[in-house]
CSV table of N, CA and C in Angstrom, one decimal:
chain,number,residue,atom,x,y,z
A,1,MET,N,3.6,3.1,-49.8
A,1,MET,CA,4.0,4.1,-48.8
A,1,MET,C,2.7,4.5,-48.0
A,2,LYS,N,1.6,4.8,-48.7
A,2,LYS,CA,0.4,5.2,-48.0
A,2,LYS,C,-0.1,4.1,-47.1
A,3,TYR,N,0.0,2.9,-47.5
A,3,TYR,CA,-0.4,1.7,-46.7
A,3,TYR,C,0.4,1.7,-45.4
A,4,PHE,N,1.7,1.9,-45.5
A,4,PHE,CA,2.6,1.8,-44.3
A,4,PHE,C,2.3,2.9,-43.4
A,5,LEU,N,2.0,4.1,-43.8
A,5,LEU,CA,1.7,5.2,-42.9
A,5,LEU,C,0.4,5.0,-42.2
A,6,LEU,N,-0.6,4.4,-42.9
A,6,LEU,CA,-1.9,4.1,-42.3
A,6,LEU,C,-1.7,3.0,-41.2
A,7,SER,N,-0.9,2.0,-41.5
A,7,SER,CA,-0.6,1.0,-40.5
A,7,SER,C,0.0,1.6,-39.2
A,8,VAL,N,1.0,2.5,-39.4
A,8,VAL,CA,1.6,3.1,-38.2
A,8,VAL,C,0.6,3.9,-37.4
A,9,ILE,N,-0.3,4.6,-38.1
A,9,ILE,CA,-1.3,5.4,-37.3
A,9,ILE,C,-2.2,4.5,-36.6
A,10,ILE,N,-2.6,3.4,-37.2
A,10,ILE,CA,-3.5,2.4,-36.5
A,10,ILE,C,-2.8,1.8,-35.3
A,11,VAL,N,-1.6,1.4,-35.5
A,11,VAL,CA,-0.8,0.8,-34.4
A,11,VAL,C,-0.6,1.8,-33.3
A,12,ALA,N,-0.2,3.0,-33.6
A,12,ALA,CA,0.0,4.0,-32.6
A,12,ALA,C,-1.3,4.3,-31.9
A,13,SER,N,-2.4,4.4,-32.6
A,13,SER,CA,-3.6,4.7,-31.9
A,13,SER,C,-4.0,3.5,-31.0
A,14,GLY,N,-3.8,2.3,-31.4
A,14,GLY,CA,-4.1,1.2,-30.6
A,14,GLY,C,-3.3,1.2,-29.3
A,15,MET,N,-2.0,1.5,-29.4
A,15,MET,CA,-1.2,1.6,-28.2
A,15,MET,C,-1.7,2.7,-27.3
A,16,LEU,N,-2.1,3.8,-27.8
A,16,LEU,CA,-2.6,4.9,-27.0
A,16,LEU,C,-3.9,4.5,-26.3
A,17,ILE,N,-4.8,3.8,-27.0
A,17,ILE,CA,-6.0,3.4,-26.4
A,17,ILE,C,-5.8,2.4,-25.2
A,18,SER,N,-4.9,1.5,-25.5
A,18,SER,CA,-4.7,0.4,-24.5
A,18,SER,C,-4.0,1.0,-23.2
A,19,SER,N,-3.1,2.1,-23.4
A,19,SER,CA,-2.5,2.6,-22.3
A,19,SER,C,-3.3,3.7,-21.6
A,20,ALA,N,-4.4,4.1,-22.2
A,20,ALA,CA,-5.3,5.1,-21.5
A,20,ALA,C,-5.9,4.6,-20.2
A,21,TYR,N,-6.0,3.3,-20.0
A,21,TYR,CA,-6.5,2.8,-18.8
A,21,TYR,C,-5.5,2.5,-17.7
A,22,ALA,N,-4.2,2.6,-18.0
A,22,ALA,CA,-3.2,2.4,-17.0
A,22,ALA,C,-3.2,3.5,-16.0
A,23,ALA,N,-3.1,3.1,-14.7
A,23,ALA,CA,-3.1,4.1,-13.7
A,23,ALA,C,-2.3,3.6,-12.5
A,24,VAL,N,-1.7,4.5,-11.7
A,24,VAL,CA,-1.1,4.2,-10.5
A,24,VAL,C,-1.8,5.1,-9.4
A,25,TYR,N,-2.3,4.4,-8.4
A,25,TYR,CA,-3.1,5.1,-7.3
A,25,TYR,C,-2.2,5.0,-6.1
A,26,LEU,N,-2.0,6.1,-5.4
A,26,LEU,CA,-1.3,6.1,-4.1
A,26,LEU,C,-2.1,6.8,-3.1
A,27,SER,N,-2.4,6.2,-2.0
A,27,SER,CA,-3.3,6.8,-1.1
A,27,SER,C,-2.9,6.6,0.4
A,28,SER,N,-3.2,7.5,1.2
A,28,SER,CA,-2.9,7.4,2.7
A,28,SER,C,-4.1,7.1,3.5
A,29,PRO,N,-4.0,6.5,4.6
A,29,PRO,CA,-5.1,6.2,5.5
A,29,PRO,C,-5.6,7.5,6.1
A,30,SER,N,-6.9,7.5,6.6
A,30,SER,CA,-7.4,8.6,7.4
A,30,SER,C,-8.1,8.2,8.7
A,31,THR,N,-8.1,6.9,8.9
A,31,THR,CA,-8.5,6.4,10.2
A,31,THR,C,-7.6,5.3,10.8
A,32,CYS,N,-7.6,5.1,12.1
A,32,CYS,CA,-6.7,4.1,12.7
A,32,CYS,C,-7.3,3.7,14.0
A,33,SER,N,-6.9,2.5,14.5
A,33,SER,CA,-7.3,2.1,15.8
A,33,SER,C,-6.2,1.0,16.3
A,34,GLY,N,-6.2,0.8,17.5
A,34,GLY,CA,-5.3,-0.2,18.0
A,34,GLY,C,-4.3,0.3,19.1
A,35,SER,N,-3.2,-0.3,19.2
A,35,SER,CA,-2.2,-0.1,20.2
A,35,SER,C,-1.1,0.9,19.9
A,36,TRP,N,-1.1,1.5,18.8
A,36,TRP,CA,0.0,2.5,18.4
A,36,TRP,C,-0.4,3.8,19.0
A,37,ALA,N,0.4,4.4,19.8
A,37,ALA,CA,0.2,5.8,20.3
A,37,ALA,C,0.3,6.8,19.2
A,38,SER,N,-0.6,7.7,19.1
A,38,SER,CA,-0.6,8.7,18.0
A,38,SER,C,-0.7,8.0,16.7
A,39,CYS,N,-1.5,7.0,16.5
A,39,CYS,CA,-1.6,6.3,15.2
A,39,CYS,C,-1.9,7.2,14.0
A,40,ASN,N,-2.5,8.3,14.3
A,40,ASN,CA,-2.8,9.2,13.2
A,40,ASN,C,-1.5,9.8,12.6
A,41,TYR,N,-0.4,9.8,13.3
A,41,TYR,CA,0.9,10.3,12.7
A,41,TYR,C,1.3,9.5,11.5
A,42,ALA,N,0.8,8.3,11.3
A,42,ALA,CA,1.1,7.4,10.1
A,42,ALA,C,0.3,7.8,8.9
A,43,PHE,N,-0.5,8.8,9.0
A,43,PHE,CA,-1.4,9.2,7.9
A,43,PHE,C,-0.5,9.9,6.8
A,44,SER,N,0.6,10.4,7.1
A,44,SER,CA,1.5,11.1,6.1
A,44,SER,C,3.0,11.0,6.5
A,45,SER,N,3.8,11.2,5.6
A,45,SER,CA,5.3,11.2,5.8
A,45,SER,C,5.6,12.6,6.4
A,46,ASN,N,5.7,12.8,7.7
A,46,ASN,CA,5.9,14.1,8.3
A,46,ASN,C,6.9,14.1,9.4
A,47,ASP,N,7.6,13.0,9.6
A,47,ASP,CA,8.6,12.9,10.7
A,47,ASP,C,8.0,13.0,12.1
A,48,PHE,N,6.7,12.8,12.2
A,48,PHE,CA,6.0,12.6,13.5
A,48,PHE,C,5.6,11.1,13.5
A,49,TYR,N,5.8,10.4,14.5
A,49,TYR,CA,5.7,8.9,14.5
A,49,TYR,C,4.7,8.4,15.4
A,50,ALA,N,3.9,7.4,14.9
A,50,ALA,CA,3.1,6.5,15.7
A,50,ALA,C,4.1,5.6,16.4
A,51,GLN,N,3.8,5.2,17.6
A,51,GLN,CA,4.8,4.4,18.3
A,51,GLN,C,4.1,3.3,19.2
A,52,THR,N,4.8,2.2,19.2
A,52,THR,CA,4.3,1.1,20.1
A,52,THR,C,5.5,0.2,20.4
A,53,SER,N,5.3,-0.7,21.3
A,53,SER,CA,6.3,-1.6,21.7
A,53,SER,C,6.0,-3.0,21.1
A,54,GLY,N,7.0,-3.9,21.2
A,54,GLY,CA,6.9,-5.2,20.6
A,54,GLY,C,5.6,-6.0,21.0
A,55,GLY,N,5.0,-6.6,20.0
A,55,GLY,CA,3.8,-7.4,20.2
A,55,GLY,C,2.5,-6.7,20.0
A,56,TYR,N,2.6,-5.4,19.8
A,56,TYR,CA,1.3,-4.7,19.7
A,56,TYR,C,1.1,-4.3,18.2
A,57,SER,N,-0.2,-4.1,17.9
A,57,SER,CA,-0.6,-3.8,16.5
A,57,SER,C,-1.7,-2.8,16.4
A,58,GLY,N,-1.9,-2.3,15.2
A,58,GLY,CA,-3.0,-1.4,14.9
A,58,GLY,C,-3.5,-1.6,13.5
A,59,ILE,N,-4.7,-1.0,13.3
A,59,ILE,CA,-5.3,-1.2,12.0
A,59,ILE,C,-5.6,0.2,11.4
A,60,TRP,N,-5.2,0.4,10.1
A,60,TRP,CA,-5.4,1.7,9.4
A,60,TRP,C,-6.4,1.4,8.3
A,61,GLY,N,-7.2,2.4,8.0
A,61,GLY,CA,-8.2,2.3,6.9
A,61,GLY,C,-8.6,3.6,6.3
A,62,ASP,N,-9.7,3.6,5.6
A,62,ASP,CA,-10.3,4.7,4.9
A,62,ASP,C,-9.2,5.4,4.0
A,63,TYR,N,-8.7,4.6,3.1
A,63,TYR,CA,-7.7,5.1,2.1
A,63,TYR,C,-8.2,6.0,1.0
A,64,GLY,N,-9.5,6.0,0.8
A,64,GLY,CA,-10.1,6.9,-0.1
A,64,GLY,C,-9.9,6.6,-1.6
A,65,PHE,N,-9.6,5.4,-1.9
A,65,PHE,CA,-9.4,5.0,-3.3
A,65,PHE,C,-10.7,5.2,-4.0
A,66,ASN,N,-10.6,5.6,-5.3
A,66,ASN,CA,-11.8,5.8,-6.2
A,66,ASN,C,-11.5,5.0,-7.5
A,67,ILE,N,-11.5,3.7,-7.4
A,67,ILE,CA,-11.1,2.9,-8.5
A,67,ILE,C,-12.3,2.4,-9.2
A,68,SER,N,-12.5,2.7,-10.5
A,68,SER,CA,-13.6,2.4,-11.3
A,68,SER,C,-13.6,0.9,-11.6
A,69,THR,N,-14.8,0.3,-11.7
A,69,THR,CA,-14.9,-1.1,-12.1
A,69,THR,C,-14.4,-1.3,-13.6
A,70,THR,N,-14.4,-0.2,-14.4
A,70,THR,CA,-14.0,-0.3,-15.8
A,70,THR,C,-12.5,-0.2,-15.9
A,71,THR,N,-11.8,0.0,-14.8
A,71,THR,CA,-10.3,0.2,-14.9
A,71,THR,C,-9.6,-1.1,-15.1
A,72,GLY,N,-10.2,-2.2,-14.7
A,72,GLY,CA,-9.6,-3.5,-14.9
A,72,GLY,C,-8.8,-4.1,-13.8
A,73,THR,N,-9.2,-3.9,-12.6
A,73,THR,CA,-8.4,-4.4,-11.4
A,73,THR,C,-8.4,-5.9,-11.3
A,74,SER,N,-9.3,-6.5,-12.0
A,74,SER,CA,-9.3,-8.0,-11.9
A,74,SER,C,-8.3,-8.7,-12.8
A,75,THR,N,-7.5,-7.9,-13.5
A,75,THR,CA,-6.4,-8.5,-14.3
A,75,THR,C,-5.3,-9.0,-13.5
A,76,ALA,N,-4.6,-10.0,-14.0
A,76,ALA,CA,-3.5,-10.7,-13.3
A,76,ALA,C,-2.3,-9.7,-13.1
A,77,SER,N,-2.3,-8.7,-13.9
A,77,SER,CA,-1.1,-7.8,-13.8
A,77,SER,C,-1.2,-6.6,-12.9
A,78,THR,N,-2.3,-6.5,-12.2
A,78,THR,CA,-2.5,-5.5,-11.1
A,78,THR,C,-1.6,-5.8,-10.0
A,79,THR,N,-0.8,-4.8,-9.5
A,79,THR,CA,0.0,-4.9,-8.4
A,79,THR,C,-0.4,-4.1,-7.2
A,80,VAL,N,-0.3,-4.6,-6.0
A,80,VAL,CA,-0.7,-3.9,-4.8
A,80,VAL,C,0.4,-3.9,-3.8
A,81,GLN,N,0.8,-2.7,-3.3
A,81,GLN,CA,1.9,-2.6,-2.4
A,81,GLN,C,1.5,-1.7,-1.2
A,82,ILE,N,2.1,-2.1,0.0
A,82,ILE,CA,2.0,-1.3,1.2
A,82,ILE,C,3.3,-0.6,1.4
A,83,GLY,N,3.3,0.7,1.6
A,83,GLY,CA,4.5,1.4,1.9
A,83,GLY,C,4.6,1.4,3.5
A,84,VAL,N,5.8,1.1,4.0
A,84,VAL,CA,6.1,1.2,5.4
A,84,VAL,C,7.2,2.1,5.6
A,85,GLU,N,7.0,3.3,6.2
A,85,GLU,CA,8.1,4.2,6.5
A,85,GLU,C,8.2,4.2,8.0
A,86,GLY,N,9.4,3.9,8.5
A,86,GLY,CA,9.6,3.8,9.9
A,86,GLY,C,11.0,3.8,10.3
A,87,LYS,N,11.3,3.6,11.6
A,87,LYS,CA,12.6,3.5,12.1
A,87,LYS,C,12.5,2.9,13.5
A,88,ALA,N,13.7,2.5,14.1
A,88,ALA,CA,13.8,2.1,15.4
A,88,ALA,C,13.6,3.3,16.3
A,89,ALA,N,12.9,3.2,17.4
A,89,ALA,CA,12.6,4.3,18.3
A,89,ALA,C,13.8,4.5,19.3
A,90,VAL,N,14.6,3.5,19.6
A,90,VAL,CA,15.7,3.6,20.5
A,90,VAL,C,17.0,3.2,19.7
A,91,CYS,N,17.9,4.1,19.7
A,91,CYS,CA,19.2,3.8,19.0
A,91,CYS,C,20.4,3.9,19.9
A,92,PRO,N,21.4,3.1,19.6
A,92,PRO,CA,21.5,2.2,18.5
A,92,PRO,C,20.5,1.0,18.6
A,93,GLY,N,20.0,0.5,17.5
A,93,GLY,CA,19.1,-0.6,17.6
A,93,GLY,C,18.4,-0.8,16.3
A,94,SER,N,17.4,-1.7,16.3
A,94,SER,CA,16.6,-1.9,15.1
A,94,SER,C,15.2,-2.3,15.5
A,95,ALA,N,14.3,-2.2,14.6
A,95,ALA,CA,12.9,-2.5,14.9
A,95,ALA,C,12.3,-3.3,13.7
A,96,VAL,N,11.5,-4.3,14.0
A,96,VAL,CA,10.9,-5.1,12.9
A,96,VAL,C,9.4,-4.7,12.9
A,97,ILE,N,8.9,-4.2,11.8
A,97,ILE,CA,7.5,-3.8,11.6
A,97,ILE,C,6.9,-4.8,10.5
A,98,SER,N,5.8,-5.5,10.9
A,98,SER,CA,5.2,-6.4,9.9
A,98,SER,C,3.8,-5.8,9.5
A,99,VAL,N,3.5,-6.0,8.3
A,99,VAL,CA,2.2,-5.5,7.8
A,99,VAL,C,1.4,-6.6,7.1
A,100,ALA,N,0.1,-6.5,7.1
A,100,ALA,CA,-0.8,-7.4,6.4
A,100,ALA,C,-2.0,-6.6,5.9
A,101,ILE,N,-2.6,-7.1,4.8
A,101,ILE,CA,-3.7,-6.4,4.2
A,101,ILE,C,-4.9,-7.2,4.2
A,102,SER,N,-6.1,-6.5,4.3
A,102,SER,CA,-7.4,-7.1,4.3
A,102,SER,C,-8.2,-6.5,3.2
A,103,ARG,N,-9.0,-7.3,2.6
A,103,ARG,CA,-9.9,-6.7,1.6
A,103,ARG,C,-11.4,-7.0,1.9
A,104,ASP,N,-11.6,-7.4,3.2
A,104,ASP,CA,-13.0,-7.7,3.7
A,104,ASP,C,-13.3,-6.9,5.0
A,105,GLY,N,-12.8,-5.7,5.1
A,105,GLY,CA,-13.1,-4.9,6.2
A,105,GLY,C,-12.3,-5.2,7.5
A,106,GLY,N,-11.3,-6.1,7.4
A,106,GLY,CA,-10.6,-6.5,8.6
A,106,GLY,C,-11.0,-7.8,9.2
A,107,ALA,N,-12.0,-8.4,8.6
A,107,ALA,CA,-12.4,-9.7,9.1
A,107,ALA,C,-11.3,-10.8,9.0
A,108,ASN,N,-10.6,-10.7,7.9
A,108,ASN,CA,-9.4,-11.6,7.6
A,108,ASN,C,-8.3,-10.8,7.1
A,109,PHE,N,-7.1,-11.1,7.4
A,109,PHE,CA,-5.9,-10.5,6.9
A,109,PHE,C,-5.0,-11.5,6.2
A,110,GLY,N,-4.3,-11.1,5.1
A,110,GLY,CA,-3.3,-11.9,4.5
A,110,GLY,C,-2.2,-12.2,5.4
A,111,PRO,N,-1.1,-12.8,4.9
A,111,PRO,CA,0.1,-13.1,5.8
A,111,PRO,C,0.8,-11.8,6.1
A,112,TYR,N,1.5,-11.8,7.2
A,112,TYR,CA,2.4,-10.7,7.6
A,112,TYR,C,3.6,-10.7,6.7
A,113,HIS,N,4.0,-9.5,6.4
A,113,HIS,CA,5.3,-9.2,5.7
A,113,HIS,C,6.1,-8.3,6.6
A,114,SER,N,7.3,-8.8,6.9
A,114,SER,CA,8.2,-8.1,7.9
A,114,SER,C,9.3,-7.3,7.2
A,115,ARG,N,9.6,-6.1,7.8
A,115,ARG,CA,10.7,-5.3,7.4
A,115,ARG,C,11.5,-4.8,8.6
A,116,THR,N,12.8,-4.8,8.5
A,116,THR,CA,13.6,-4.4,9.6
A,116,THR,C,14.1,-2.9,9.3
A,117,PHE,N,14.0,-2.1,10.4
A,117,PHE,CA,14.4,-0.7,10.3
A,117,PHE,C,15.5,-0.4,11.3
A,118,GLY,N,16.4,0.4,10.8
A,118,GLY,CA,17.5,0.9,11.7
A,118,GLY,C,17.1,2.3,12.3
A,119,CYS,N,18.1,3.0,12.7
A,119,CYS,CA,17.8,4.3,13.4
A,119,CYS,C,17.4,5.5,12.4
A,120,ALA,N,17.7,5.3,11.1
A,120,ALA,CA,17.3,6.4,10.2
A,120,ALA,C,16.0,6.0,9.6
A,121,ASP,N,15.1,7.0,9.4
A,121,ASP,CA,13.8,6.9,8.8
A,121,ASP,C,14.0,6.4,7.4
A,122,SER,N,13.3,5.4,7.0
A,122,SER,CA,13.4,4.9,5.6
A,122,SER,C,12.0,4.3,5.2
A,123,MET,N,11.8,4.2,3.9
A,123,MET,CA,10.6,3.6,3.3
A,123,MET,C,10.9,2.3,2.7
A,124,GLU,N,10.1,1.3,3.0
A,124,GLU,CA,10.1,0.0,2.3
A,124,GLU,C,8.8,-0.3,1.7
A,125,TRP,N,8.8,-0.8,0.5
A,125,TRP,CA,7.5,-1.2,-0.2
A,125,TRP,C,7.4,-2.7,-0.1
A,126,VAL,N,6.2,-3.1,0.3
A,126,VAL,CA,5.9,-4.5,0.5
A,126,VAL,C,4.9,-4.9,-0.6
A,127,ASP,N,5.2,-5.9,-1.4
A,127,ASP,CA,4.3,-6.3,-2.5
A,127,ASP,C,3.3,-7.4,-1.9
A,128,VAL,N,2.1,-7.0,-1.8
A,128,VAL,CA,1.0,-7.9,-1.3
A,128,VAL,C,0.1,-8.4,-2.4
A,129,THR,N,0.5,-8.2,-3.6
A,129,THR,CA,-0.3,-8.6,-4.8
A,129,THR,C,-0.8,-10.0,-4.7
A,130,ASN,N,0.0,-11.0,-4.3
A,130,ASN,CA,-0.3,-12.4,-4.3
A,130,ASN,C,-1.0,-12.8,-3.0
A,131,ASP,N,-1.2,-11.9,-2.1
A,131,ASP,CA,-2.0,-12.3,-0.9
A,131,ASP,C,-3.4,-12.6,-1.2
A,132,TYR,N,-3.9,-12.0,-2.2
A,132,TYR,CA,-5.3,-12.2,-2.7
A,132,TYR,C,-5.3,-12.2,-4.2
A,133,SER,N,-6.1,-13.1,-4.8
A,133,SER,CA,-6.1,-13.1,-6.3
A,133,SER,C,-7.5,-13.6,-6.7
A,134,PRO,N,-8.1,-12.9,-7.7
A,134,PRO,CA,-7.7,-11.7,-8.3
A,134,PRO,C,-8.2,-10.5,-7.4
A,135,TRP,N,-7.7,-9.3,-7.6
A,135,TRP,CA,-8.1,-8.1,-7.0
A,135,TRP,C,-9.3,-7.5,-7.8
A,136,SER,N,-10.2,-6.9,-7.1
A,136,SER,CA,-11.3,-6.2,-7.9
A,136,SER,C,-11.5,-4.8,-7.3
A,137,ALA,N,-12.1,-3.9,-8.0
A,137,ALA,CA,-12.3,-2.5,-7.6
A,137,ALA,C,-12.9,-2.4,-6.2
A,138,SER,N,-13.9,-3.3,-5.9
A,138,SER,CA,-14.5,-3.2,-4.6
A,138,SER,C,-13.6,-3.5,-3.4
A,139,ASP,N,-12.5,-4.2,-3.7
A,139,ASP,CA,-11.5,-4.5,-2.6
A,139,ASP,C,-10.9,-3.3,-2.1
A,140,PHE,N,-10.9,-2.2,-2.8
A,140,PHE,CA,-10.2,-0.9,-2.4
A,140,PHE,C,-11.1,0.1,-1.8
A,141,SER,N,-12.4,-0.3,-1.6
A,141,SER,CA,-13.3,0.7,-1.0
A,141,SER,C,-12.9,0.9,0.5
A,142,ASN,N,-13.4,2.0,1.0
A,142,ASN,CA,-13.1,2.4,2.4
A,142,ASN,C,-13.6,1.3,3.4
A,143,ALA,N,-14.7,0.7,3.0
A,143,ALA,CA,-15.3,-0.4,3.9
A,143,ALA,C,-14.5,-1.7,3.9
A,144,ASN,N,-13.8,-1.9,2.8
A,144,ASN,CA,-13.1,-3.2,2.6
A,144,ASN,C,-11.6,-3.2,2.9
A,145,LEU,N,-10.9,-2.2,2.5
A,145,LEU,CA,-9.4,-2.1,2.5
A,145,LEU,C,-8.9,-1.7,3.9
A,146,LYS,N,-8.2,-2.6,4.6
A,146,LYS,CA,-7.6,-2.3,5.9
A,146,LYS,C,-6.1,-2.8,5.9
A,147,VAL,N,-5.3,-2.1,6.6
A,147,VAL,CA,-3.9,-2.5,6.7
A,147,VAL,C,-3.6,-2.6,8.2
A,148,LYS,N,-3.0,-3.8,8.6
A,148,LYS,CA,-2.6,-4.0,10.0
A,148,LYS,C,-1.0,-3.9,10.1
A,149,ALA,N,-0.6,-3.1,11.1
A,149,ALA,CA,0.9,-3.0,11.3
A,149,ALA,C,1.2,-3.5,12.7
A,150,LYS,N,2.2,-4.2,12.9
A,150,LYS,CA,2.6,-4.8,14.2
A,150,LYS,C,4.1,-4.6,14.4
A,151,CYS,N,4.4,-4.2,15.6
A,151,CYS,CA,5.8,-4.1,16.1
A,151,CYS,C,6.2,-5.5,16.6
A,152,GLU,N,7.1,-6.1,16.0
A,152,GLU,CA,7.4,-7.5,16.3
A,152,GLU,C,8.3,-7.8,17.5
A,153,GLN,N,9.2,-7.0,17.8
A,153,GLN,CA,10.2,-7.4,18.9
A,153,GLN,C,9.7,-6.9,20.3
A,154,GLY,N,9.6,-7.9,21.2
A,154,GLY,CA,9.2,-7.6,22.5
A,154,GLY,C,10.2,-6.6,23.2
A,155,GLY,N,9.8,-5.6,23.9
A,155,GLY,CA,10.6,-4.7,24.6
A,155,GLY,C,11.3,-3.6,23.7
A,156,VAL,N,11.1,-3.8,22.5
A,156,VAL,CA,11.7,-2.8,21.5
A,156,VAL,C,10.5,-1.9,21.0
A,157,TYR,N,10.8,-0.6,20.9
A,157,TYR,CA,9.8,0.3,20.4
A,157,TYR,C,10.0,0.5,18.9
A,158,CYS,N,8.9,0.6,18.2
A,158,CYS,CA,8.9,0.9,16.7
A,158,CYS,C,8.2,2.2,16.5
A,159,ASP,N,8.8,3.0,15.6
A,159,ASP,CA,8.3,4.3,15.1
A,159,ASP,C,7.8,4.1,13.7
A,160,LEU,N,6.5,4.4,13.5
A,160,LEU,CA,5.9,4.3,12.1
A,160,LEU,C,5.5,5.7,11.7
A,161,ASP,N,6.1,6.1,10.5
A,161,ASP,CA,5.9,7.5,10.0
A,161,ASP,C,4.7,7.6,9.0
A,162,TRP,N,4.6,6.5,8.1
A,162,TRP,CA,3.6,6.6,7.0
A,162,TRP,C,3.3,5.2,6.6
A,163,LEU,N,2.0,5.0,6.3
A,163,LEU,CA,1.5,3.6,5.9
A,163,LEU,C,0.6,3.7,4.6
A,164,PRO,N,1.2,4.2,3.5
A,164,PRO,CA,0.3,4.3,2.3
A,164,PRO,C,0.1,3.0,1.6
A,165,VAL,N,-0.8,2.9,0.7
A,165,VAL,CA,-1.1,1.8,-0.2
A,165,VAL,C,-1.0,2.3,-1.7
A,166,LYS,N,-0.3,1.5,-2.5
A,166,LYS,CA,-0.2,1.8,-3.9
A,166,LYS,C,-0.7,0.7,-4.8
A,167,VAL,N,-1.6,1.1,-5.7
A,167,VAL,CA,-2.2,0.1,-6.6
A,167,VAL,C,-1.8,0.5,-8.1
A,168,ASP,N,-1.2,-0.4,-8.8
A,168,ASP,CA,-0.7,-0.2,-10.1
A,168,ASP,C,-1.5,-1.0,-11.1
A,169,ILE,N,-2.3,-0.4,-11.9
A,169,ILE,CA,-3.2,-1.1,-12.9
A,169,ILE,C,-2.6,-0.8,-14.3
A,170,PRO,N,-1.9,-1.7,-14.9
A,170,PRO,CA,-1.4,-1.5,-16.2
A,170,PRO,C,-2.4,-1.4,-17.3
């Protein structure tokens, strides 16, 4: 009986230690540039919208992540997602917003991922984990992490409310 209790304590402690490094980071941008009017409105979910028409894009950055190199972001199980909260600017109608992520300061971007929005404000999460592999802590620095958003449909206006990035390190 004593041996069984000791085993349970060791196993429970081991599970606690291994989960102590799990973390979910969610951060919003604090800088932007490009062709979206009032691009700073995409810094938070506040029902004020950055807006542009089809074919135009912008770049958001300075997400302010503080991910330690000891957290283990180079593991295969790290997931990275871009949140896209938006809507069509003209209703009835729809708008397609595409996003891409960069981990080298915007010199290169991964593939675009498109989401279609109707007239109601909604949030879509885009998994960009496999755009780069493996991810490392330095990829999330203000100097390196950038997100590009593009309104895809010509003549249609897109409203962008929020553009956060979420990093899940199990």
